Short mmCIF file of C-alpha atoms and ligand atoms in Angstrom, two decimals:
data_model
loop_
_atom_site.label_atom_id
_atom_site.label_comp_id
_atom_site.label_asym_id
_atom_site.label_seq_id
_atom_site.Cartn_x
_atom_site.Cartn_y
_atom_site.Cartn_z
CA MET A 22 0.00 0.00 0.00
CA GLY A 23 1.27 3.45 -0.87
CA ARG A 24 2.08 6.02 1.75
CA ILE A 25 0.02 8.84 0.33
CA ALA A 26 -3.71 8.73 1.03
CA LYS A 27 -6.47 11.25 0.44
CA LEU A 28 -7.73 12.93 3.61
CA PRO A 29 -11.35 12.31 4.63
CA PRO A 30 -13.63 15.09 3.29
CA GLU A 31 -14.53 16.41 6.76
CA VAL A 32 -10.82 16.88 7.58
CA ILE A 33 -10.27 18.71 4.29
CA ARG A 34 -13.24 20.95 5.05
CA ARG A 35 -11.99 21.74 8.53
CA ILE A 36 -8.51 22.62 7.29
CA ALA A 37 -10.02 24.94 4.68
CA ALA A 38 -12.27 26.53 7.32
CA GLY A 39 -9.25 27.14 9.53
CA GLU A 40 -7.67 29.18 6.77
CA VAL A 41 -10.58 31.61 6.63
CA ILE A 42 -11.42 31.62 10.33
CA GLU A 43 -8.39 31.97 12.52
CA ARG A 44 -9.98 33.38 15.67
CA PRO A 45 -13.17 35.13 16.84
CA ALA A 46 -11.95 38.38 15.27
CA SER A 47 -12.00 36.77 11.81
CA CYS A 48 -15.70 35.87 12.28
CA VAL A 49 -16.47 39.42 13.36
CA LYS A 50 -14.66 40.80 10.32
CA GLU A 51 -16.42 38.46 7.87
CA LEU A 52 -19.86 39.00 9.39
CA ILE A 53 -19.53 42.80 9.39
CA GLU A 54 -18.32 42.65 5.80
CA ASN A 55 -21.39 40.59 4.84
CA ALA A 56 -23.61 43.15 6.56
CA ILE A 57 -21.87 46.01 4.72
CA ASP A 58 -22.23 44.17 1.40
CA SER A 59 -25.97 43.77 2.11
CA GLY A 60 -26.37 47.55 2.03
CA ALA A 61 -27.09 47.86 5.76
CA THR A 62 -27.24 51.31 7.37
CA ARG A 63 -27.21 49.85 10.85
CA ILE A 64 -25.06 47.05 12.23
CA ASP A 65 -25.27 45.70 15.78
CA VAL A 66 -22.51 43.48 17.13
CA ASP A 67 -22.61 41.47 20.38
CA ILE A 68 -19.48 39.88 21.77
CA GLU A 69 -19.30 37.63 24.78
CA ASP A 70 -16.09 36.29 26.28
CA GLY A 71 -13.92 37.81 23.59
CA GLY A 72 -16.15 36.13 21.00
CA LYS A 73 -15.27 32.65 22.25
CA LYS A 74 -18.73 32.13 23.69
CA LEU A 75 -20.84 34.20 21.34
CA ILE A 76 -20.63 36.54 18.37
CA ARG A 77 -23.84 38.03 17.02
CA VAL A 78 -24.03 40.43 14.09
CA SER A 79 -27.40 41.90 13.03
CA ASP A 80 -28.08 44.23 10.13
CA ASN A 81 -30.95 45.94 8.34
CA GLY A 82 -29.64 45.08 4.87
CA CYS A 83 -31.23 43.30 1.91
CA GLY A 84 -31.57 39.94 3.68
CA ILE A 85 -31.29 36.43 2.24
CA LEU A 86 -34.12 34.70 0.34
CA LYS A 87 -35.42 31.77 2.38
CA GLU A 88 -34.64 29.30 -0.41
CA ASP A 89 -31.07 30.62 -0.54
CA LEU A 90 -30.29 29.96 3.14
CA PRO A 91 -29.01 26.38 2.65
CA LEU A 92 -26.81 27.64 -0.20
CA ALA A 93 -25.42 30.51 1.87
CA VAL A 94 -23.84 27.97 4.23
CA GLU A 95 -22.50 25.82 1.41
CA ARG A 96 -18.92 26.27 0.23
CA HIS A 97 -18.29 28.44 -2.84
CA SER A 98 -21.84 29.75 -3.07
CA THR A 99 -22.07 33.48 -3.43
CA SER A 100 -24.45 36.08 -4.78
CA LYS A 101 -21.60 38.54 -5.34
CA ILE A 102 -19.86 37.23 -8.45
CA LYS A 103 -21.02 34.95 -11.23
CA SER A 104 -17.97 34.39 -13.41
CA GLU A 105 -14.23 34.73 -13.53
CA GLU A 106 -14.43 38.14 -15.20
CA ASP A 107 -16.44 39.42 -12.24
CA ILE A 108 -13.41 38.87 -9.96
CA GLN A 109 -11.69 41.59 -11.95
CA ARG A 110 -14.21 44.20 -10.94
CA VAL A 111 -15.47 43.20 -7.50
CA LEU A 112 -17.04 46.06 -5.61
CA THR A 113 -18.21 43.98 -2.65
CA LEU A 114 -15.96 43.01 0.25
CA GLY A 115 -16.83 39.32 -0.13
CA PHE A 116 -16.67 37.23 -3.28
CA ARG A 117 -15.39 33.74 -2.38
CA GLY A 118 -18.48 32.24 -0.76
CA GLU A 119 -16.34 30.81 2.02
CA ALA A 120 -16.99 32.78 5.17
CA LEU A 121 -20.33 31.41 6.37
CA PRO A 122 -19.59 27.76 5.46
CA SER A 123 -16.26 28.03 7.27
CA MET A 124 -17.97 29.32 10.40
CA GLY A 125 -20.61 26.59 10.05
CA GLU A 126 -17.84 24.01 9.98
CA VAL A 127 -16.23 25.02 13.27
CA SER A 128 -19.03 26.43 15.45
CA TYR A 129 -22.74 26.44 16.24
CA LEU A 130 -23.95 28.76 13.48
CA GLU A 131 -27.44 30.24 13.22
CA ILE A 132 -28.80 32.59 10.59
CA LEU A 133 -32.13 34.36 10.82
CA SER A 134 -32.93 36.51 7.82
CA ARG A 135 -35.74 38.09 5.85
CA SER A 136 -35.18 39.45 2.39
CA GLU A 137 -36.83 42.60 1.17
CA GLU A 138 -38.86 40.63 -1.40
CA GLU A 139 -40.46 38.18 1.07
CA ASP A 140 -43.13 38.53 3.76
CA THR A 141 -41.59 36.10 6.15
CA GLY A 142 -38.05 35.14 6.98
CA GLY A 143 -36.09 31.92 7.34
CA TYR A 144 -33.94 30.31 10.00
CA ILE A 145 -31.11 27.84 9.53
CA LYS A 146 -28.83 26.18 12.05
CA VAL A 147 -25.57 24.44 11.27
CA ILE A 148 -23.47 22.45 13.74
CA GLY A 149 -20.00 21.34 12.76
CA GLY A 150 -20.82 21.56 9.06
CA GLU A 151 -24.25 19.79 9.20
CA VAL A 152 -27.55 21.61 8.68
CA VAL A 153 -29.63 20.52 11.69
CA GLU A 154 -32.60 22.87 11.34
CA PHE A 155 -34.17 24.87 8.53
CA ARG A 156 -37.57 26.54 8.78
CA GLU A 157 -39.67 29.63 8.26
CA ALA A 158 -39.28 32.31 10.96
CA PRO A 159 -40.44 35.89 11.35
CA ARG A 160 -38.03 38.82 11.25
CA GLN A 161 -37.90 42.36 10.03
CA ARG A 162 -35.91 42.95 6.86
CA GLY A 163 -32.26 42.13 7.46
CA THR A 164 -30.05 39.38 8.79
CA THR A 165 -28.80 38.13 12.15
CA VAL A 166 -25.93 35.68 12.30
CA VAL A 167 -24.89 34.02 15.56
CA VAL A 168 -21.65 32.09 16.04
CA ARG A 169 -21.40 30.17 19.31
CA GLU A 170 -18.56 28.16 20.85
CA LEU A 171 -16.08 28.74 18.03
CA PHE A 172 -13.77 25.75 17.42
CA PHE A 173 -15.82 23.54 19.80
CA ASN A 174 -14.98 20.64 17.45
CA TYR A 175 -11.43 21.75 16.64
CA PRO A 176 -9.58 21.47 19.97
CA ALA A 177 -6.19 22.19 18.41
CA ARG A 178 -7.46 25.62 17.43
CA ARG A 179 -9.55 26.29 20.52
CA LYS A 180 -6.44 25.69 22.63
CA PHE A 181 -4.58 28.47 20.87
CA LEU A 182 -7.18 31.13 21.53
CA HIS A 183 -6.04 33.74 24.03
CA SER A 184 -7.82 35.18 27.05
CA SER A 185 -11.11 37.00 26.42
CA ARG A 186 -9.37 40.32 26.93
CA VAL A 187 -6.76 39.61 24.26
CA GLU A 188 -9.31 38.17 21.83
CA GLU A 189 -11.39 41.30 22.37
CA ARG A 190 -8.38 43.37 21.41
CA TYR A 191 -8.12 41.45 18.12
CA ILE A 192 -11.81 42.08 17.55
CA ARG A 193 -11.43 45.80 18.16
CA SER A 194 -8.64 46.01 15.65
CA GLU A 195 -10.91 44.37 13.03
CA ILE A 196 -13.80 46.69 13.81
CA LEU A 197 -11.78 49.92 13.82
CA PRO A 198 -11.09 49.99 10.05
CA LYS A 199 -14.78 49.41 9.37
CA LEU A 200 -15.72 52.35 11.59
CA ILE A 201 -13.25 54.53 9.69
CA ALA A 202 -14.27 53.43 6.20
CA TYR A 203 -18.05 53.40 6.69
CA PRO A 204 -19.11 56.59 8.47
CA GLY A 205 -22.54 56.29 6.83
CA ILE A 206 -23.35 53.19 8.90
CA THR A 207 -24.51 53.34 12.52
CA PHE A 208 -22.63 50.76 14.57
CA SER A 209 -23.51 49.54 18.01
CA ILE A 210 -21.00 47.17 19.57
CA ARG A 211 -21.52 45.36 22.86
CA TYR A 212 -18.56 43.80 24.61
CA GLY A 213 -20.12 41.92 27.54
CA LYS A 214 -21.86 44.64 29.50
CA LYS A 215 -20.21 47.57 27.75
CA ILE A 216 -21.88 49.16 24.73
CA GLU A 217 -20.16 51.51 22.27
CA ARG A 218 -22.19 53.45 19.71
CA TYR A 219 -21.07 55.22 16.56
CA TYR A 220 -23.79 57.17 14.78
CA SER A 221 -23.87 57.61 11.03
CA GLY A 222 -22.62 60.91 9.70
CA GLY A 223 -19.85 62.41 7.62
CA ILE A 224 -16.23 61.30 7.74
CA GLU A 225 -15.26 64.23 9.99
CA GLU A 226 -17.90 63.34 12.54
CA ARG A 227 -16.81 59.72 12.48
CA MET A 228 -13.16 60.61 13.03
CA ILE A 229 -14.15 62.61 16.09
CA GLN A 230 -16.39 59.80 17.40
CA VAL A 231 -13.60 57.27 16.99
CA PHE A 232 -10.45 59.26 17.78
CA GLY A 233 -11.75 62.08 19.92
CA ARG A 234 -12.08 65.87 19.58
CA GLU A 235 -8.35 66.41 19.30
CA PHE A 236 -8.26 64.55 15.97
CA PHE A 237 -8.48 67.69 13.86
CA THR A 238 -6.07 69.65 16.01
CA GLN A 239 -3.35 67.07 15.42
CA CYS A 240 -4.16 65.69 12.00
CA ALA A 241 -4.40 67.37 8.61
CA GLY A 242 -6.03 66.19 5.42
CA PHE A 243 -4.79 65.79 1.86
CA PHE A 244 -6.58 65.20 -1.43
CA GLU A 245 -5.29 64.42 -4.92
CA GLU A 246 -7.17 63.43 -8.01
CA GLU A 247 -6.08 62.53 -11.50
CA ASP A 248 -8.18 60.94 -14.24
CA ASP A 249 -10.03 58.12 -12.55
CA VAL A 250 -7.83 57.82 -9.44
CA ARG A 251 -8.57 59.69 -6.24
CA VAL A 252 -6.33 59.61 -3.19
CA TRP A 253 -7.11 61.36 0.08
CA GLY A 254 -6.82 61.01 3.80
CA PHE A 255 -5.31 62.32 7.01
CA VAL A 256 -1.86 62.42 8.56
CA CYS A 257 -1.28 62.77 12.28
CA PHE A 258 1.83 64.84 12.97
CA ASN A 259 2.13 63.99 16.60
CA PRO A 260 3.54 60.48 17.20
CA GLU A 261 1.78 60.56 20.58
CA GLY A 262 -1.44 61.85 18.97
CA PRO A 263 -4.79 60.14 18.51
CA LEU A 264 -3.81 58.22 15.37
CA LYS A 265 -0.94 55.84 16.06
CA LYS A 266 -1.16 53.47 13.11
CA GLY A 267 -1.28 53.65 9.35
CA PHE A 268 -4.43 52.53 7.52
CA ILE A 269 -4.82 52.05 3.80
CA PHE A 270 -8.25 51.63 2.23
CA VAL A 271 -8.66 50.70 -1.38
CA ASN A 272 -12.26 51.27 -2.39
CA ARG A 273 -12.92 51.13 1.37
CA ARG A 274 -11.30 47.71 1.76
CA ASN A 275 -8.64 47.82 4.48
CA VAL A 276 -5.44 46.44 2.97
CA TRP A 277 -1.72 46.17 3.51
CA HIS A 278 0.52 47.67 0.82
CA HIS A 279 4.20 47.97 1.50
CA GLY A 280 4.91 50.59 -1.14
CA ILE A 281 2.24 52.97 0.15
CA HIS A 282 3.07 52.43 3.81
CA SER A 283 6.71 53.25 3.15
CA LEU A 284 5.85 56.71 1.81
CA PHE A 285 4.79 57.95 5.23
CA SER A 286 7.29 59.23 7.73
CA PHE A 287 4.70 59.60 10.52
CA PRO A 288 3.30 56.53 12.27
CA GLY A 289 -0.37 57.61 12.17
CA TYR A 290 -2.25 58.15 8.91
CA ILE A 291 -5.30 57.13 6.94
CA VAL A 292 -5.26 56.87 3.15
CA PHE A 293 -8.31 56.28 1.04
CA ILE A 294 -7.68 55.22 -2.53
CA GLU A 295 -10.64 55.24 -4.88
CA ILE A 296 -10.04 53.62 -8.23
CA PRO A 297 -12.07 51.73 -10.83
CA PRO A 298 -12.31 48.15 -9.52
CA GLU A 299 -10.66 46.72 -12.61
CA TYR A 300 -7.38 48.41 -11.60
CA VAL A 301 -7.15 46.35 -8.42
CA ASP A 302 -6.61 42.64 -7.94
CA VAL A 303 -8.14 41.73 -4.59
CA ASN A 304 -7.69 38.02 -5.12
CA VAL A 305 -4.03 37.89 -4.05
CA HIS A 306 -4.35 36.41 -0.60
CA PRO A 307 -6.93 34.07 1.02
CA SER A 308 -7.72 36.67 3.68
CA LYS A 309 -8.34 39.35 0.99
CA ARG A 310 -5.92 41.68 2.82
CA GLU A 311 -3.42 42.21 0.09
CA VAL A 312 -4.08 43.90 -3.21
CA ARG A 313 -2.19 44.57 -6.38
CA PHE A 314 -2.65 47.65 -8.53
CA VAL A 315 -2.52 47.95 -12.27
CA LYS A 316 -1.35 51.58 -12.05
CA GLU A 317 0.81 51.28 -8.96
CA GLU A 318 3.28 53.99 -10.02
CA LYS A 319 0.53 56.49 -10.50
CA ILE A 320 -1.07 55.75 -7.16
CA LEU A 321 2.25 56.05 -5.33
CA GLU A 322 2.95 59.31 -7.11
CA LEU A 323 -0.43 60.74 -6.16
CA VAL A 324 0.03 59.83 -2.50
CA GLU A 325 3.52 61.35 -2.55
CA ARG A 326 2.23 64.51 -4.17
CA GLY A 327 -0.55 64.75 -1.60
CA LEU A 328 1.97 64.48 1.21
CA ARG A 329 4.31 67.05 -0.35
CA ARG A 330 1.52 69.58 -0.69
CA LEU A 331 0.37 68.86 2.81
CA SER A 332 3.85 69.58 4.18
CA ALA A 333 4.09 72.76 2.16
CA ARG A 334 0.73 73.90 3.51
CA THR A 335 1.16 73.01 7.14
CA GLY A 336 4.92 73.24 7.49
CA GLU A 337 4.64 69.90 9.25
CA GLY A 338 7.29 67.39 8.47
CA GLU A 339 9.43 70.45 7.60
CA ARG A 340 10.60 72.12 10.76
CA LYS A 341 9.78 71.12 14.27
CA GLU A 342 10.25 72.89 17.56
CA MET A 343 13.16 71.72 19.64
CA PRO A 344 11.56 69.77 22.48
CA GLU A 345 12.15 71.26 25.91
CA ILE A 346 13.64 68.13 27.33
CA PHE A 347 17.26 69.19 27.73
CA THR A 348 18.83 70.95 30.70
CA GLU A 349 20.85 74.17 30.58
CA ASP A 350 20.25 74.98 26.93
CA LEU A 351 21.81 71.78 25.77
CA GLU A 352 25.19 72.55 27.31
CA LYS A 353 25.69 69.29 29.17
CA LEU A 354 27.05 67.09 26.41
CA TRP A 355 29.74 64.43 26.30
CA GLN A 356 31.09 62.13 23.61
CA LEU A 357 31.52 58.49 24.52
CA HIS A 358 34.19 56.44 22.67
CA GLY A 359 33.91 58.82 19.73
CA THR A 360 30.63 57.11 18.85
CA TYR A 361 27.81 58.17 21.14
CA ILE A 362 26.71 61.55 22.35
CA LEU A 363 25.42 61.73 25.92
CA ALA A 364 23.06 64.58 26.66
CA GLU A 365 21.58 65.45 30.01
CA THR A 366 17.78 65.81 30.00
CA LYS A 367 15.34 66.92 32.68
CA LYS A 368 14.33 63.29 33.19
CA GLY A 369 17.74 61.68 32.85
CA LEU A 370 19.97 60.99 29.90
CA LEU A 371 19.80 60.53 26.11
CA ILE A 372 22.35 58.37 24.36
CA ILE A 373 22.53 59.31 20.69
CA ASP A 374 24.31 57.28 18.04
CA GLN A 375 26.11 60.03 16.11
CA HIS A 376 26.33 58.17 12.80
CA VAL A 377 22.66 57.21 12.47
CA ALA A 378 21.58 60.61 13.80
CA HIS A 379 23.52 62.32 11.04
CA GLU A 380 22.21 59.78 8.55
CA ARG A 381 18.63 60.79 9.42
CA ILE A 382 19.47 64.49 9.04
CA LEU A 383 21.15 64.03 5.64
CA TYR A 384 18.41 61.72 4.39
CA GLU A 385 15.73 64.32 5.07
CA LYS A 386 17.80 67.14 3.57
CA LEU A 387 18.40 65.09 0.44
CA LYS A 388 14.74 64.18 0.21
CA LYS A 389 13.76 67.81 0.25
CA GLY A 390 16.39 68.57 -2.40
CA LYS A 391 17.98 71.20 -0.22
CA VAL A 392 21.64 70.36 -0.64
CA PRO A 393 24.26 72.13 -2.74
CA SER A 394 26.46 70.19 -5.13
CA GLN A 395 30.23 69.98 -5.34
CA ARG A 396 32.18 69.49 -8.56
CA LEU A 397 34.37 66.43 -8.75
CA LEU A 398 37.99 67.02 -9.72
CA VAL A 399 37.97 63.73 -11.54
CA PRO A 400 34.52 62.96 -12.97
CA ILE A 401 33.18 59.44 -12.57
CA VAL A 402 32.41 57.48 -15.70
CA LEU A 403 29.60 54.94 -15.45
CA GLU A 404 28.89 52.13 -17.89
CA LEU A 405 25.37 50.77 -17.51
CA SER A 406 23.60 47.80 -19.04
CA PRO A 407 20.48 48.60 -21.07
CA HIS A 408 18.26 47.57 -18.09
CA GLU A 409 20.25 49.63 -15.59
CA ASN A 410 20.32 52.48 -18.01
CA GLU A 411 16.57 52.59 -18.28
CA ILE A 412 16.15 52.69 -14.51
CA PHE A 413 18.95 55.21 -14.08
CA LYS A 414 17.27 57.54 -16.57
CA GLU A 415 14.06 57.40 -14.59
CA MET A 416 15.88 58.16 -11.35
CA LEU A 417 17.83 61.00 -12.90
CA PRO A 418 15.45 63.92 -12.31
CA HIS A 419 15.29 62.93 -8.63
CA LEU A 420 19.06 62.55 -8.36
CA GLU A 421 19.57 65.96 -9.94
CA ARG A 422 17.37 67.54 -7.30
CA THR A 423 19.76 66.25 -4.65
CA GLY A 424 22.84 67.83 -6.21
CA PHE A 425 24.07 65.30 -8.76
CA VAL A 426 25.17 66.66 -12.13
CA VAL A 427 25.22 63.84 -14.66
CA LYS A 428 25.65 63.89 -18.45
CA GLU A 429 25.08 61.11 -20.93
CA LEU A 430 28.05 60.53 -23.24
CA SER A 431 26.46 57.87 -25.37
CA GLY A 432 23.82 55.16 -24.82
CA GLY A 433 24.65 53.65 -21.42
CA THR A 434 27.77 55.72 -20.71
CA TRP A 435 27.43 58.56 -18.22
CA VAL A 436 29.75 61.10 -16.63
CA VAL A 437 29.05 62.19 -13.08
CA GLU A 438 30.45 65.72 -12.84
CA ALA A 439 29.15 66.79 -9.42
CA ILE A 440 27.78 65.07 -6.33
CA PRO A 441 25.76 66.29 -3.33
CA ALA A 442 28.05 68.40 -1.17
CA VAL A 443 27.01 66.40 1.89
CA ILE A 444 29.07 63.41 0.75
CA PRO A 445 32.76 64.11 1.22
CA SER A 446 33.75 61.89 -1.69
CA LEU A 447 32.28 59.25 -3.91
CA SER A 448 34.31 56.59 -5.66
CA PRO A 449 33.16 55.08 -8.95
CA GLU A 450 32.69 51.79 -7.03
CA ALA A 451 30.48 53.48 -4.45
CA MET A 452 28.39 55.06 -7.21
CA ARG A 453 27.95 51.66 -8.85
CA GLU A 454 27.06 50.13 -5.51
CA MET A 455 24.44 52.79 -5.02
CA ILE A 456 22.81 52.02 -8.36
CA ASP A 457 22.99 48.26 -7.78
CA ASP A 458 21.45 48.57 -4.32
CA ALA A 459 18.76 50.91 -5.53
CA ILE A 460 17.78 48.49 -8.30
CA ARG A 461 17.87 45.49 -5.98
CA GLU A 462 16.00 47.03 -3.06
CA GLY A 463 13.48 49.25 -4.77
CA LYS A 464 10.45 47.66 -6.33
CA THR A 465 9.21 50.93 -7.79
CA ARG A 466 10.92 54.02 -9.14
CA ILE A 467 10.09 55.98 -6.01
CA LYS A 468 11.43 53.21 -3.77
CA MET A 469 14.63 53.04 -5.81
CA PHE A 470 15.22 56.72 -5.44
CA ASP A 471 14.52 56.40 -1.75
CA GLU A 472 17.08 53.59 -1.49
CA ALA A 473 19.62 55.73 -3.31
CA LEU A 474 19.03 58.56 -0.82
CA LYS A 475 19.52 56.21 2.12
CA ILE A 476 22.80 55.02 0.66
CA ILE A 477 24.04 58.56 0.02
CA ALA A 478 22.97 59.59 3.53
CA CYS A 479 24.79 56.64 5.03
CA ARG A 480 27.98 57.38 3.08
CA GLY A 481 27.88 61.07 3.88
CA ALA A 482 27.15 60.72 7.59
CA ILE A 483 29.87 61.21 10.20
CA LYS A 484 31.33 57.88 11.18
CA ALA A 485 31.66 56.19 14.51
CA GLY A 486 35.06 57.12 15.90
CA GLU A 487 35.03 60.71 14.61
CA LYS A 488 35.72 63.22 17.33
CA LEU A 489 33.13 65.99 17.65
CA SER A 490 33.41 69.36 19.37
CA ARG A 491 30.75 70.44 21.84
CA GLU A 492 29.42 72.89 19.21
CA GLU A 493 29.21 70.13 16.60
CA MET A 494 27.35 67.85 19.01
CA LYS A 495 24.91 70.63 19.82
CA THR A 496 24.20 71.41 16.15
CA LEU A 497 23.76 67.72 15.42
CA ILE A 498 21.15 67.32 18.16
CA GLU A 499 19.31 70.48 17.11
CA GLU A 500 19.21 69.34 13.51
CA LEU A 501 18.16 65.85 14.56
CA PHE A 502 15.15 67.18 16.44
CA SER A 503 14.10 69.25 13.45
CA THR A 504 13.66 66.07 11.38
CA SER A 505 10.33 64.30 11.16
CA HIS A 506 11.68 61.18 12.87
CA PRO A 507 14.42 61.88 15.39
CA TYR A 508 14.15 58.44 16.97
CA THR A 509 14.69 56.08 14.04
CA CYS A 510 17.15 56.10 11.15
CA PRO A 511 16.00 55.69 7.53
CA HIS A 512 16.81 51.96 7.77
CA GLY A 513 14.66 51.63 10.88
CA ARG A 514 17.44 51.39 13.48
CA PRO A 515 17.13 53.36 16.73
CA ILE A 516 18.97 56.67 16.94
CA ILE A 517 18.29 57.51 20.56
CA VAL A 518 18.25 55.43 23.72
CA GLU A 519 16.67 57.10 26.71
CA MET A 520 17.60 56.41 30.33
CA GLU A 521 15.59 57.98 33.06
CA ILE A 522 17.32 58.99 36.26
CA ARG A 523 14.75 56.83 38.07
CA GLU A 524 16.10 53.75 36.30
CA ILE A 525 19.65 54.69 37.20
CA ASP A 526 18.61 55.32 40.82
CA LYS A 527 16.99 51.89 40.87
CA LYS A 528 20.22 50.24 39.77
CA PHE A 529 21.93 51.80 42.78
CA GLY A 530 19.16 50.68 45.08
CA ARG A 531 18.20 54.30 45.91
N1 LIG B 623 -25.73 39.83 6.26
C1 LIG B 623 -26.09 39.37 5.07
N2 LIG B 623 -27.11 39.97 4.38
C2 LIG B 623 -27.48 39.51 3.17
N3 LIG B 623 -26.93 38.44 2.56
C3 LIG B 623 -25.94 37.80 3.19
C4 LIG B 623 -25.47 38.22 4.47
N4 LIG B 623 -24.50 37.38 4.87
C5 LIG B 623 -24.34 36.48 3.87
N5 LIG B 623 -25.22 36.72 2.87
C6 LIG B 623 -25.35 35.93 1.63
O1 LIG B 623 -24.71 34.71 1.83
C7 LIG B 623 -23.70 34.49 0.84
C8 LIG B 623 -22.53 33.74 1.46
O2 LIG B 623 -21.86 34.57 2.40
P1 LIG B 623 -20.30 34.35 2.63
O3 LIG B 623 -19.80 35.37 3.54
O4 LIG B 623 -20.09 32.93 2.96
O5 LIG B 623 -19.69 34.55 1.17
P2 LIG B 623 -19.37 35.89 0.38
O6 LIG B 623 -19.63 37.07 1.21
O7 LIG B 623 -20.12 35.81 -0.90
O8 LIG B 623 -17.82 35.72 0.07
P3 LIG B 623 -16.61 35.71 1.17
O9 LIG B 623 -16.33 34.29 1.51
O10 LIG B 623 -15.48 36.33 0.41
O11 LIG B 623 -17.07 36.48 2.33
C9 LIG B 623 -23.36 35.87 0.33
O12 LIG B 623 -22.88 35.82 -1.00
C10 LIG B 623 -24.70 36.59 0.44
O13 LIG B 623 -25.52 36.35 -0.68
MG1 LIG B 624 -18.74 37.24 3.11
#
């Protein structure tokens, strides 16, 4: 007998269900998305025990025809798409026909619904994948779905669920993006005995309901539109402000997109991208969280432009006030092993890595194109392959803004006559390395340019081991705190380590 055998169908079904439903929060997400797709203007959510005991989502949407109820809990049955072409222009959040059957597989699932076309509703109950009850039942227009005892028949999964408090946190982080993206829907959410209500209104009202009154004192909006693409949103300039995370919504679907996230230098922001559905592929990942764009370059450019104009308007991200954390006008400074700067603060001590601090300063200067150039005594000659040449040409206008002066001799041969004055010198090898790294690291033109800037900033920055005068240390710290991100370097490494005097006292047993 062979060693490979087909798994029993119920095991296959349970494995598939486990891919869609990972924890109570995934049920909440799927059920709210179904309610949104049904055109509801009101959604009520009940959570008990972090969703482990009960999840109930009710809506006043279009409802499900009674005869369709058994199909709704059957795998790959959906009313949202009919053919393969439809996947290319999905406007609904769901399209796979997998959410309800998956929940039915691993919980006690009940659906009570009445469609707008029918006088009476229907009720269906599924336990561990089997329909155990199906009958007529009264209800007003809309749908209620109840999920009880999630993973009751899947102990391996049940065991990995966290405490109710932690599961509730996962649920909140699934609900939050829906509150942001659908201000027109009234939500009422009950966690045990606590009820939270969000009334329908405009986006501004919703932001205040969700993030508090201070939202508009600490966040500013941007808006860009070109042809059929519209990009808008909010950026929070205060890292301690109400918005601490970045959200991207593509046609109101909350997604992850590395390229867009990397354009923001503040931790808190919301971006809404509205594009014709055929420009997005939502079918990239089973959880529908990743998307691909047909016109990615254009979208990235619009977001970047929006941010640039926002900075120009608000001055934010440009110059920041020196925080009043230091003692004696920043006079108490020491250099440690020629590598770290120690600065006394009111609360204790800052340890600053001089190289990465300078790297951050140069990176931001280069990005703003505010650096003079210096002529090279011996120009650098570059020979590029046709592929490299194409990319280099695209990067050129950006490089020129940062102080490079480059001329093309013939196809693929370039002479670099001047470089940004912030880099003391640049060898032909280093220039090549910069282009190679930019091409390797950057997936898009903007990312490549960004990589190039990081490399230039790194090369130009003062090195560990370089002795600095008190005046130089002071200027460095002042310039560091005028950047948008004094605490992390462009590569994401920490620049500053803080030690409070309390911690030091504790070490001495004071
Ligand atoms: N709250 C609801 N109101 C109206 N119809 C609903 C509701 N919930 C589910 N349905 C119907 O049941 C069908 C199956 O729902 P299910 O969530 O399993 O799949 P889907 O939403 O089509 O796709 P996905 O698996 O991507 O969520 C839907 O296509 C829809 O017709
Ligand atoms: Mg669905």
